[in-house]
């Protein structure tokens, strides 16, 4: 599993660690981890609907934060859950832009085993680092 | 268990202090309200976070934690900090993402004997009428301009639109409307997130509960009578907030503050979640107006949920909600910042009191309390876990001196959600609760397991600590019999 939930970092919420050997992989698996916090089985989410969006930020960690926040907003505004992601990241000296195609569907209370609602991505202990060939993201989602 | 006991200085059996010397930059000491036992359950991050809060500019007297405190973001949950209006800051992290998350307590004139045969029907209908869980959409359909109107009018919008009774306003903190709300200060994204969420519970620890007043759990007959409580009565309690809308307001301004805090105002903080701006700055005032919009939306959310509850009871008992005596006791917030006047060094002083997972607890005599409660104190509603019970307390005069009139808000978690899911099976929990006489409807067994009673501190320990510290007065303990969970 490229991501894991960590006990006892945040008792009321969901603390997650994501590992990948690519930056794109970190974004994809962080997106999946966020959805998995709300739905037990990611495979129960059909990928019929595509949602394309771009996010940009001066800081790469804040780019990840903004990307995840977009998914939370779509869940609240349009009752959408996403389980697959295509991402393309362009990094320049002063800016990073991510182009995303998220695949998912509307929440289905009969098919989706829903868990806790992610209300927000927080900046508390939010971290994106690269050590040797491994990217690691740590985040706490507000439940 | 932890070593926090070694870090704190005992002031009394329920008050502990951490001196300014504990961390560089602290402007005031920390005061922890807890018994020795509760202190042992406290996670270390609470200490780290509340001592960070003590470094914020303009903080008055102490940074406080309440007996149910546990770690949060920036501020701990159960954190209180009052800031000077001119020298101090306002911080979204000190209010919480779920702005005006709060509790509402509603009476009936029904007894347990009346309700028991209809309990399943009531809970099932409540589950259908009050959407809960991930992505739930409410019954109130409004467009963007109507939503903006709601954020400025608060509960008065509900009364005008047939979703409440006139005296609901009197029984809501601030009469259900924050008058300085300005919808020009909220983003389109925030509106987009909140548009479909009016009349929804949410998930996590948000719930709607049918409860019973056991005669042996009426601790203060005078106060209980003042709010309309009698033995064996059935009451309804629910807990929710401003949903995605409030979260977006907080996120929007957290980012804005991060952009100006150091460069424009030379404020250095120890945690990005403590992002803040001077209260009197343009950014600070904009957030204060936007936050009031979220407070109003949350009042509307709880008011429309109350409307649905009255409809359900009326439908099941085939009579008007008025005839069922379904008046509100009170609606009280536990995630806010309010401008209040308190005595400091013998003089009255205006301040902005941040309460994050902490309840305002005005003692008798305060003008802000409804007239009918002015002799007994402000009702304080403390939600326990779905298996244990909840409390009605009252504010005290002592709370003003001790904590700027603040007290606990709930049990406080002691176990993470992932650990709870490993330890408890939702289906077993459901059956065990049924055996205890509690019928629960939840969006999923998984979500139910996360909210198991053993994942929380003992509500009685938390309330005992508030009573012993004299920051609340015990009135009634309620026992759950029916529960809707997100």
Coordinates of C-alpha atoms in Angstrom, one line a residue:
Chain A
X1 CA 0.0 0.0 0.0
X2 CA 1.6 3.3 -1.0
X3 CA -0.2 5.1 1.8
X4 CA -1.0 4.3 5.4
X5 CA -3.1 5.7 8.2
X6 CA -1.1 6.6 11.3
X7 CA -2.5 6.0 14.8
X8 CA -2.1 8.5 17.6
X9 CA -0.8 11.5 15.7
X10 CA -4.3 13.1 15.6
X11 CA -6.9 11.4 17.8
X12 CA -9.9 13.1 16.3
X13 CA -8.9 13.1 12.7
X14 CA -7.1 11.1 10.0
X15 CA -3.3 11.2 9.8
X16 CA -1.8 9.7 6.6
X17 CA 1.7 9.0 5.3
X18 CA 2.1 8.6 1.5
X19 CA 5.3 7.2 -0.2
X20 CA 6.2 7.1 -3.8
X21 CA 9.2 7.1 -6.0
X22 CA 7.8 9.9 -8.2
X23 CA 6.2 13.3 -7.4
X24 CA 3.3 12.4 -9.7
X25 CA 2.8 9.2 -7.7
X26 CA 2.6 11.2 -4.4
X27 CA -0.3 13.3 -5.8
X28 CA -2.1 10.3 -7.2
X29 CA -1.8 8.3 -4.0
X30 CA -2.6 11.2 -1.8
X31 CA -5.8 11.7 -3.8
X32 CA -6.7 8.0 -3.3
X33 CA -5.9 8.2 0.4
X34 CA -8.2 11.1 0.8
X35 CA -11.1 9.3 -1.0
X36 CA -10.3 6.1 0.9
X37 CA -10.8 8.0 4.2
X38 CA -14.4 8.5 3.2
X39 CA -15.1 5.2 1.3
X40 CA -13.9 1.8 2.6
X41 CA -13.4 0.3 -0.8
X42 CA -12.0 2.4 -3.6
X43 CA -13.0 -0.2 -6.2
X44 CA -16.7 0.5 -5.4
X45 CA -16.2 3.9 -7.1
X46 CA -17.0 3.8 -10.8
X47 CA -14.8 6.0 -13.0
X48 CA -17.5 7.2 -15.4
X49 CA -17.1 10.9 -14.8
X50 CA -14.0 12.9 -15.6
X51 CA -13.2 16.2 -13.9
X52 CA -10.3 18.2 -15.2
X53 CA -8.7 21.0 -13.3
X54 CA -5.4 22.9 -12.9
X55 CA -3.8 24.2 -9.7
X56 CA -0.7 26.3 -9.3
X57 CA 1.4 27.3 -6.3
X58 CA 4.8 28.7 -5.6
X59 CA 5.5 26.0 -3.1
X60 CA 5.3 22.3 -4.1
X61 CA 3.8 21.2 -0.7
X62 CA 1.1 23.9 -1.1
X63 CA 0.5 22.5 -4.6
X64 CA -0.4 19.2 -3.0
X65 CA -2.5 20.9 -0.4
X66 CA -4.5 22.8 -3.1
X67 CA -4.9 19.7 -5.2
X68 CA -6.4 17.8 -2.2
X69 CA -8.6 20.8 -1.3
X70 CA -10.1 20.7 -4.8
X71 CA -11.2 17.2 -4.3
X72 CA -12.9 18.1 -0.9
X73 CA -14.7 21.0 -2.6
X74 CA -16.0 18.8 -5.4
X75 CA -17.3 16.3 -2.8
X76 CA -19.2 19.0 -1.0
X77 CA -20.3 21.0 -4.0
X78 CA -21.2 18.2 -6.4
X79 CA -21.2 15.0 -4.3
X80 CA -18.3 13.6 -6.3
X81 CA -15.8 11.0 -5.2
X82 CA -12.7 10.3 -7.3
X83 CA -10.6 7.1 -7.2
X84 CA -8.3 7.4 -10.2
X85 CA -6.1 10.3 -11.2
X86 CA -4.0 11.3 -14.2
X87 CA -1.6 14.1 -13.3
X88 CA 1.0 16.2 -15.1
X89 CA 3.3 18.5 -13.1
X90 CA 5.2 21.4 -14.6
X91 CA 7.8 22.8 -12.3
X92 CA 9.7 26.1 -13.0
X93 CA 12.0 28.0 -10.8
X94 CA 9.3 30.1 -9.2
X95 CA 6.1 28.1 -9.8
X96 CA 4.5 24.7 -10.0
X97 CA 1.4 23.8 -12.0
X98 CA -0.5 20.5 -11.9
X99 CA -3.0 19.5 -14.6
X100 CA -5.3 16.8 -13.3
X101 CA -7.9 14.5 -14.8
X102 CA -9.8 12.9 -11.9
X103 CA -12.0 9.9 -12.6
X104 CA -15.0 9.1 -10.3
X105 CA -18.7 9.3 -9.8
X106 CA -21.5 10.8 -7.7
X107 CA -21.9 9.4 -4.1
X108 CA -24.1 6.4 -4.2
X109 CA -25.4 5.5 -0.7
X110 CA -26.3 2.0 -1.8
X111 CA -23.0 1.0 -3.3
X112 CA -20.4 3.0 -1.4
X113 CA -19.5 2.0 2.2
X114 CA -19.1 5.5 3.5
X115 CA -16.9 6.3 6.5
X116 CA -15.9 9.7 7.9
X117 CA -16.4 12.8 5.9
X118 CA -13.2 14.7 5.2
X119 CA -14.1 18.3 6.0
X120 CA -10.8 19.9 5.2
X121 CA -7.1 19.3 4.5
X122 CA -5.1 20.9 7.2
X123 CA -1.7 22.5 7.2
X124 CA -1.0 20.9 10.6
X125 CA 2.2 18.8 10.2
X126 CA 1.6 18.9 6.4
X127 CA 4.8 17.9 4.8
X128 CA 6.2 16.9 1.4
X129 CA 9.8 15.8 1.3
X130 CA 12.2 13.9 -1.0
X131 CA 14.8 11.7 0.6
X132 CA 17.1 10.0 -1.9
X133 CA 14.7 8.5 -4.5
X134 CA 11.7 8.5 -2.3
X135 CA 9.0 11.2 -2.0
X136 CA 7.1 11.3 1.2
X137 CA 3.9 13.2 2.1
X138 CA 2.4 13.5 5.6
X139 CA -1.0 15.1 6.1
X140 CA -3.8 15.3 8.6
X141 CA -7.4 15.5 7.3
X142 CA -10.0 17.2 9.4
X143 CA -12.9 14.8 10.1
Chain B
X1 CA -0.2 7.6 30.0
X2 CA 2.3 10.5 29.7
X3 CA 4.7 12.6 31.7
X4 CA 2.6 15.8 31.5
X5 CA 2.2 15.7 35.2
X6 CA 5.9 16.5 35.5
X7 CA 5.6 19.6 33.3
X8 CA 2.8 21.3 35.1
X9 CA 2.6 23.1 38.5
X10 CA -0.5 22.2 40.6
X11 CA -2.7 25.2 41.5
X12 CA -5.6 23.1 42.8
X13 CA -7.0 19.6 42.2
X14 CA -8.4 20.8 38.9
X15 CA -6.1 23.7 37.8
X16 CA -2.5 23.2 36.6
X17 CA -0.2 25.8 35.3
X18 CA 2.7 25.9 32.8
X19 CA 5.0 29.0 33.3
X20 CA 6.1 31.4 30.7
X21 CA 9.6 30.0 31.0
X22 CA 8.5 26.7 29.4
X23 CA 8.9 28.0 25.9
X24 CA 10.6 30.9 24.3
X25 CA 8.1 33.6 23.2
X26 CA 5.3 32.7 25.5
X27 CA 3.5 36.0 26.5
X28 CA 1.4 34.4 29.2
X29 CA 1.4 31.2 31.2
X30 CA -0.9 28.3 30.4
X31 CA -3.7 27.1 32.6
X32 CA -5.0 23.5 32.2
X33 CA -8.4 22.7 33.7
X34 CA -8.4 18.9 34.4
X35 CA -8.3 16.3 37.1
X36 CA -5.0 14.4 37.6
X37 CA -6.7 11.5 35.8
X38 CA -7.7 13.5 32.8
X39 CA -4.2 15.0 32.7
X40 CA -2.9 11.5 32.2
X41 CA -5.1 11.0 29.1
X42 CA -4.0 14.3 27.6
X43 CA -1.8 13.8 24.5
X44 CA 1.5 15.6 24.5
X45 CA 0.6 17.7 21.5
X46 CA -2.0 19.5 23.6
X47 CA 0.9 21.0 25.6
X48 CA 2.9 21.8 22.5
X49 CA -0.1 23.5 20.9
X50 CA -1.4 25.5 23.9
X51 CA 2.1 26.8 24.7
X52 CA 2.3 27.9 21.1
X53 CA -1.0 29.7 21.6
X54 CA 0.5 31.5 24.6
X55 CA 3.0 33.2 22.2
X56 CA 0.3 35.0 20.2
X57 CA 0.3 38.8 20.3
X58 CA -2.2 40.4 22.7
X59 CA -3.2 37.3 24.6
X60 CA -4.7 38.2 28.0
X61 CA -4.0 36.4 31.3
X62 CA -3.5 32.8 30.2
X63 CA -3.9 30.4 27.4
X64 CA -6.5 27.8 28.7
X65 CA -7.4 24.2 28.0
X66 CA -10.7 22.8 29.2
X67 CA -11.1 19.3 30.8
X68 CA -12.0 17.6 27.4
X69 CA -8.9 19.0 25.6
X70 CA -7.2 17.0 22.9
X71 CA -4.8 17.9 20.1
X72 CA -6.2 19.8 17.2
X73 CA -4.6 22.1 14.5
X74 CA -2.7 25.1 15.8
X75 CA -5.0 25.4 18.9
X76 CA -5.9 22.3 20.7
X77 CA -9.5 21.3 20.8
X78 CA -10.8 22.6 24.1
X79 CA -8.5 25.7 23.8
X80 CA -9.5 29.2 24.9
X81 CA -7.6 32.4 24.3
X82 CA -8.8 36.0 24.8
X83 CA -7.0 38.7 22.9
X84 CA -6.8 42.4 23.4
X85 CA -9.0 44.2 20.9
X86 CA -6.3 46.7 20.0
X87 CA -3.0 44.8 20.5
X88 CA -4.3 41.3 19.8
X89 CA -4.9 39.0 16.8
X90 CA -7.7 37.0 15.4
X91 CA -6.8 33.4 14.3
X92 CA -9.0 31.0 12.3
X93 CA -7.1 28.2 14.0
X94 CA -8.4 29.4 17.4
X95 CA -12.0 29.1 16.2
X96 CA -11.8 25.8 14.3
X97 CA -12.6 24.9 10.7
X98 CA -16.2 24.1 11.6
X99 CA -17.2 27.6 12.6
X100 CA -20.0 27.7 15.1
X101 CA -20.1 24.0 15.5
X102 CA -22.5 23.7 18.4
X103 CA -25.2 22.0 20.3
X104 CA -29.0 22.4 20.4
X105 CA -31.3 20.9 23.1
X106 CA -35.0 20.6 22.4
X107 CA -37.8 19.7 24.8
X108 CA -40.9 17.5 24.4
X109 CA -43.7 17.0 26.8
X110 CA -43.5 13.2 26.1
X111 CA -42.2 10.6 28.6
X112 CA -40.1 7.5 27.9
X113 CA -43.3 5.5 28.2
X114 CA -44.8 7.5 25.4
X115 CA -41.8 7.3 23.1
X116 CA -40.6 3.7 23.6
X117 CA -43.1 2.0 21.3
X118 CA -42.4 4.6 18.6
X119 CA -38.7 4.9 19.0
X120 CA -37.7 2.9 15.8
X121 CA -40.2 4.8 13.7
X122 CA -38.9 8.2 15.1
X123 CA -35.2 7.3 14.5
X124 CA -35.9 5.9 11.0
X125 CA -37.8 9.0 10.0
X126 CA -35.2 11.3 11.5
X127 CA -32.5 9.4 9.5
X128 CA -34.5 10.0 6.3
X129 CA -35.3 13.6 7.0
X130 CA -32.0 14.8 8.3
X131 CA -29.3 13.8 5.9
X132 CA -26.0 12.7 7.5
X133 CA -22.6 11.5 6.4
X134 CA -20.3 12.1 3.4
X135 CA -21.8 14.5 0.9
X136 CA -25.3 14.7 2.4
X137 CA -27.5 17.3 0.7
X138 CA -30.2 19.1 2.6
X139 CA -33.9 19.9 1.8
X140 CA -33.5 23.7 1.7
X141 CA -33.0 24.6 -1.9
X142 CA -31.5 28.1 -2.3
X143 CA -29.6 30.0 -5.0
X144 CA -26.4 31.9 -4.5
X145 CA -28.0 35.2 -3.6
X146 CA -30.4 33.5 -1.2
X147 CA -27.5 31.8 0.4
X148 CA -25.7 35.1 0.8
X149 CA -28.9 36.5 2.4
X150 CA -28.9 33.5 4.8
X151 CA -25.3 34.2 5.9
X152 CA -26.3 37.7 6.9
X153 CA -29.7 37.0 8.4
X154 CA -29.0 33.8 10.4
X155 CA -31.9 32.2 12.1
X156 CA -34.2 35.2 11.4
X157 CA -34.2 34.0 7.7
X158 CA -35.6 30.7 9.0
X159 CA -38.4 32.4 11.0
X160 CA -39.3 34.5 7.9
X161 CA -39.4 31.4 5.8
X162 CA -41.5 29.2 8.1
X163 CA -38.6 27.0 9.5
X164 CA -39.0 28.0 13.1
X165 CA -40.9 29.6 16.0
X166 CA -40.4 33.1 17.2
X167 CA -39.1 32.0 20.6
X168 CA -36.4 29.9 18.9
X169 CA -34.5 33.1 18.3
X170 CA -34.6 34.1 22.0
X171 CA -33.3 30.6 22.9
X172 CA -30.3 30.8 20.5
X173 CA -27.0 32.3 21.4
X174 CA -26.8 35.9 19.9
X175 CA -30.5 35.4 19.1
X176 CA -29.4 33.4 16.1
X177 CA -27.9 36.4 14.2
X178 CA -24.4 37.9 14.1
X179 CA -25.2 41.4 12.9
X180 CA -21.7 42.2 11.6
X181 CA -21.7 39.4 9.0
X182 CA -20.9 40.7 5.5
X183 CA -21.4 38.3 2.7
X184 CA -19.1 40.4 0.4
X185 CA -16.2 38.9 2.5
X186 CA -16.9 35.2 1.6
X187 CA -15.6 33.5 -1.5
X188 CA -17.6 31.9 -4.3
X189 CA -15.9 28.6 -3.5
X190 CA -17.2 28.8 0.1
X191 CA -20.8 29.4 -1.2
X192 CA -20.4 26.6 -3.7
X193 CA -19.5 24.2 -0.8
X194 CA -22.3 25.3 1.4
X195 CA -25.2 25.7 -1.1
X196 CA -26.6 22.2 -0.7
X197 CA -25.7 21.6 2.9
X198 CA -28.3 23.5 4.8
X199 CA -30.3 21.0 6.9
X200 CA -27.5 18.4 7.1
X201 CA -25.8 16.9 10.1
X202 CA -22.4 16.0 8.6
X203 CA -20.3 13.1 9.9
X204 CA -17.6 12.3 12.4
X205 CA -18.8 13.1 15.9
X206 CA -21.9 15.0 14.7
X207 CA -25.2 13.4 15.7
X208 CA -28.9 13.7 16.5
X209 CA -30.0 12.0 19.6
X210 CA -33.3 11.2 21.4
X211 CA -32.6 11.1 25.2
X212 CA -34.3 10.5 28.4
X213 CA -34.2 12.4 31.7
X214 CA -33.9 9.8 34.5
X215 CA -35.2 11.2 37.8
X216 CA -32.0 10.3 39.6
X217 CA -30.0 12.4 37.1
X218 CA -31.7 15.8 37.9
X219 CA -29.0 17.4 40.0
X220 CA -30.4 20.9 40.3
X221 CA -34.2 21.0 40.4
X222 CA -34.5 24.8 40.3
X223 CA -32.3 25.1 37.2
X224 CA -34.0 22.1 35.6
X225 CA -37.4 23.6 36.2
X226 CA -36.2 26.9 34.7
X227 CA -35.4 25.2 31.4
X228 CA -38.5 23.0 31.4
X229 CA -37.0 19.7 32.4
X230 CA -39.0 17.1 34.3
X231 CA -38.4 13.4 35.3
X232 CA -38.7 10.7 32.6
X233 CA -39.0 13.4 30.0
X234 CA -37.8 12.8 26.4
X235 CA -35.6 15.5 24.9
X236 CA -33.7 15.8 21.6
X237 CA -30.1 16.9 21.4
X238 CA -28.0 17.5 18.2
X239 CA -24.5 18.5 17.3
X240 CA -23.4 20.0 14.0
X241 CA -22.0 23.1 12.5
X242 CA -21.4 25.2 9.3
X243 CA -20.4 22.2 7.3
X244 CA -18.1 22.7 4.2
X245 CA -19.0 26.4 4.1
X246 CA -17.4 27.2 7.4
X247 CA -14.4 25.1 6.5
X248 CA -13.9 27.0 3.3
X249 CA -14.2 30.4 5.1
X250 CA -11.5 29.3 7.6
X251 CA -9.3 27.9 4.8
X252 CA -9.6 31.0 2.7
X253 CA -8.6 33.3 5.5
X254 CA -5.9 31.0 6.8
X255 CA -4.2 31.3 3.5
X256 CA -4.7 35.1 3.3
X257 CA -3.2 35.5 6.8
X258 CA -0.2 33.3 5.9
X259 CA 0.5 35.8 3.0
X260 CA 0.5 38.9 5.1
X261 CA 1.2 37.9 8.7
X262 CA 5.0 38.1 8.6
X263 CA 5.6 40.4 5.6
X264 CA 3.0 43.1 6.5
X265 CA 2.6 42.7 10.3
X266 CA 5.8 41.1 11.4
X267 CA 4.0 38.4 13.4
X268 CA 6.0 35.2 13.8
X269 CA 4.1 32.0 14.7
X270 CA 5.3 28.5 15.6
X271 CA 2.7 26.6 13.6
X272 CA 1.1 27.5 10.2
X273 CA -2.3 26.6 11.6
X274 CA -1.9 29.5 14.0
X275 CA -2.0 31.9 11.1
X276 CA -3.5 35.2 12.3
X277 CA -3.8 38.9 11.7
X278 CA -4.2 41.9 14.0
X279 CA -7.9 42.1 14.9
X280 CA -8.1 45.7 13.9
X281 CA -6.3 45.2 10.5
X282 CA -8.3 45.1 7.3
X283 CA -7.6 41.4 6.9
X284 CA -8.6 40.7 10.6
X285 CA -11.8 42.6 10.2
X286 CA -12.6 40.9 6.9
X287 CA -12.2 37.5 8.5
X288 CA -14.3 38.6 11.5
X289 CA -17.2 39.5 9.1
X290 CA -16.8 36.3 7.1
X291 CA -16.6 34.2 10.2
X292 CA -19.9 35.8 11.3
X293 CA -21.4 34.7 8.0
X294 CA -20.4 31.1 8.8
X295 CA -21.8 31.5 12.4
X296 CA -25.1 32.6 10.8
X297 CA -25.1 29.7 8.3
X298 CA -24.6 27.3 11.1
X299 CA -27.5 28.7 13.1
X300 CA -29.6 28.2 10.0
X301 CA -28.4 24.7 9.6
X302 CA -29.4 23.8 13.2
X303 CA -32.7 25.7 12.9
X304 CA -33.7 23.9 9.7
X305 CA -32.7 20.6 11.3
X306 CA -35.0 21.5 14.2
X307 CA -37.8 22.2 11.8
X308 CA -37.4 18.6 10.3
X309 CA -37.3 17.1 13.8
X310 CA -40.5 18.8 14.7
X311 CA -42.1 17.5 11.5
X312 CA -41.0 14.0 12.3
X313 CA -42.4 14.0 15.9
X314 CA -45.6 15.7 14.6
X315 CA -46.0 13.0 12.0
X316 CA -45.3 10.0 14.3
X317 CA -47.5 11.3 17.1
X318 CA -50.1 12.7 14.8
X319 CA -50.3 16.1 16.4
X320 CA -48.7 19.5 16.2
X321 CA -45.2 20.0 17.4
X322 CA -46.5 22.9 19.6
X323 CA -48.8 20.4 21.3
X324 CA -45.8 18.1 21.9
X325 CA -44.1 21.0 23.7
X326 CA -41.1 21.0 21.3
X327 CA -39.5 24.3 22.5
X328 CA -35.8 24.8 22.4
X329 CA -33.8 25.0 25.6
X330 CA -30.9 26.6 24.0
X331 CA -28.5 26.6 21.1
X332 CA -24.9 27.1 22.1
X333 CA -21.7 27.3 20.0
X334 CA -18.4 25.8 20.8
X335 CA -16.2 27.0 17.8
X336 CA -16.3 30.8 17.8
X337 CA -14.5 34.1 18.5
X338 CA -16.7 36.7 20.1
X339 CA -16.1 40.2 21.3
X340 CA -17.0 40.2 25.0
X341 CA -16.4 42.3 28.1
X342 CA -14.7 40.7 31.1
X343 CA -13.0 42.0 34.2
X344 CA -9.2 42.1 34.2
X345 CA -7.3 43.5 37.2
X346 CA -10.4 45.0 38.5
X347 CA -11.4 46.8 35.3
X348 CA -13.9 45.8 32.6
X349 CA -12.1 45.2 29.3
X350 CA -13.3 44.3 25.8
X351 CA -11.6 41.4 24.2
X352 CA -12.0 38.8 21.4
X353 CA -12.4 35.5 23.1
X354 CA -11.5 32.5 20.9
X355 CA -13.2 29.3 22.0
X356 CA -12.2 26.2 20.0
X357 CA -14.1 23.1 21.2
X358 CA -15.0 25.2 24.3
X359 CA -18.4 26.5 25.3
X360 CA -19.3 30.0 26.5
X361 CA -20.6 29.7 30.1
X362 CA -21.9 33.0 31.3
X363 CA -23.0 33.1 34.9
X364 CA -26.2 34.5 36.3
X365 CA -26.9 38.1 35.6
X366 CA -25.2 38.6 32.2
X367 CA -27.3 40.6 29.7
X368 CA -26.5 38.2 26.9
X369 CA -28.5 35.4 28.5
X370 CA -32.2 35.1 27.7
X371 CA -34.3 36.7 30.5
X372 CA -35.8 33.5 31.6
X373 CA -32.4 32.0 32.4
X374 CA -30.8 35.2 33.8
X375 CA -31.2 34.1 37.4
X376 CA -29.7 30.6 36.9
X377 CA -27.0 31.1 34.3
X378 CA -26.5 30.3 30.6
X379 CA -27.4 26.8 29.6
X380 CA -24.3 24.8 28.5
X381 CA -24.9 21.6 26.5
X382 CA -22.2 19.0 26.7
X383 CA -22.4 16.1 24.2
X384 CA -21.1 12.7 25.3
X385 CA -20.4 9.7 23.2
X386 CA -23.3 7.9 21.6
X387 CA -23.1 5.1 24.2
X388 CA -22.9 7.0 27.4
X389 CA -24.8 10.2 27.9
X390 CA -24.8 14.0 27.7
X391 CA -25.2 16.9 30.1
X392 CA -27.0 20.1 30.6
X393 CA -24.8 22.4 32.8
X394 CA -25.1 26.1 33.6
X395 CA -22.5 28.8 33.5
X396 CA -21.2 30.3 36.8
X397 CA -20.0 33.6 38.0
X398 CA -16.7 31.9 38.9
X399 CA -16.2 30.9 35.3
X400 CA -15.8 34.6 34.4
X401 CA -12.9 35.0 36.7
X402 CA -11.3 31.6 35.9
X403 CA -11.7 31.1 32.2
X404 CA -13.3 34.2 30.7
X405 CA -16.6 32.3 31.1
X406 CA -15.6 29.2 29.2
X407 CA -16.1 25.5 29.9
X408 CA -15.8 22.1 28.2
X409 CA -17.8 21.1 25.1
X410 CA -17.9 17.2 25.1
X411 CA -16.1 14.1 26.1
X412 CA -12.9 14.5 24.0
X413 CA -11.4 11.6 22.1
X414 CA -8.7 9.4 23.6
X415 CA -8.4 7.0 20.7
X416 CA -7.7 7.7 17.0
X417 CA -10.4 6.8 14.4
X418 CA -8.1 4.1 12.8
X419 CA -7.4 2.5 16.1
X420 CA -11.2 2.6 17.0
X421 CA -12.0 0.8 13.7
X422 CA -9.4 -1.9 14.5
X423 CA -10.7 -2.4 18.1
X424 CA -14.5 -2.3 17.6
X425 CA -16.7 -3.9 15.0
X426 CA -19.6 -1.6 13.9
X427 CA -22.1 -4.4 13.6
X428 CA -21.3 -5.8 17.1
X429 CA -21.5 -2.3 18.5
X430 CA -24.9 -1.7 16.9
X431 CA -26.2 -5.0 18.5
X432 CA -24.7 -4.2 21.9
X433 CA -26.3 -0.7 21.9
X434 CA -29.6 -2.2 20.9
X435 CA -29.4 -4.5 24.0
X436 CA -28.7 -1.4 26.1
X437 CA -31.9 0.1 24.7
X438 CA -30.2 2.5 22.2
X439 CA -31.5 2.3 18.6
X440 CA -28.9 3.8 16.3
X441 CA -29.0 4.5 12.5
X442 CA -25.7 5.3 10.9
X443 CA -24.6 5.8 7.3
X444 CA -22.1 2.8 7.8
X445 CA -20.9 0.3 10.4
X446 CA -17.4 1.6 9.8
X447 CA -18.4 5.2 10.8
X448 CA -20.2 3.7 13.8
X449 CA -17.1 1.9 15.0
X450 CA -15.1 5.2 14.9
X451 CA -17.5 6.7 17.4
X452 CA -17.5 3.9 19.9
X453 CA -18.0 5.1 23.5
X454 CA -14.6 3.7 24.6
X455 CA -12.9 6.0 22.0
X456 CA -13.8 8.9 24.3
X457 CA -13.0 10.0 27.8
X458 CA -15.6 9.4 30.4
X459 CA -18.1 12.2 30.2
X460 CA -18.6 12.1 33.9
X461 CA -14.9 12.7 34.6
X462 CA -15.0 15.7 32.2
X463 CA -18.1 17.2 33.8
X464 CA -16.8 16.5 37.4
X465 CA -13.7 18.5 36.5
X466 CA -15.7 21.5 35.3
X467 CA -17.9 21.3 38.5
X468 CA -14.9 21.0 40.8
X469 CA -13.2 23.9 39.0
X470 CA -16.5 25.9 39.5
X471 CA -16.6 26.8 35.8
X472 CA -20.0 25.1 35.4
X473 CA -22.9 24.0 37.5
X474 CA -24.4 20.5 37.0
X475 CA -28.1 20.4 36.1
X476 CA -29.1 17.2 34.3
X477 CA -27.6 14.1 32.8
X478 CA -29.3 12.6 29.7
X479 CA -29.4 9.0 28.7
X480 CA -29.4 8.2 24.9
X481 CA -32.2 5.9 23.5
X482 CA -32.1 6.8 19.8
X483 CA -29.3 8.1 17.7
X484 CA -28.7 9.2 14.1
X485 CA -25.0 9.3 13.2
X486 CA -23.2 10.6 10.1

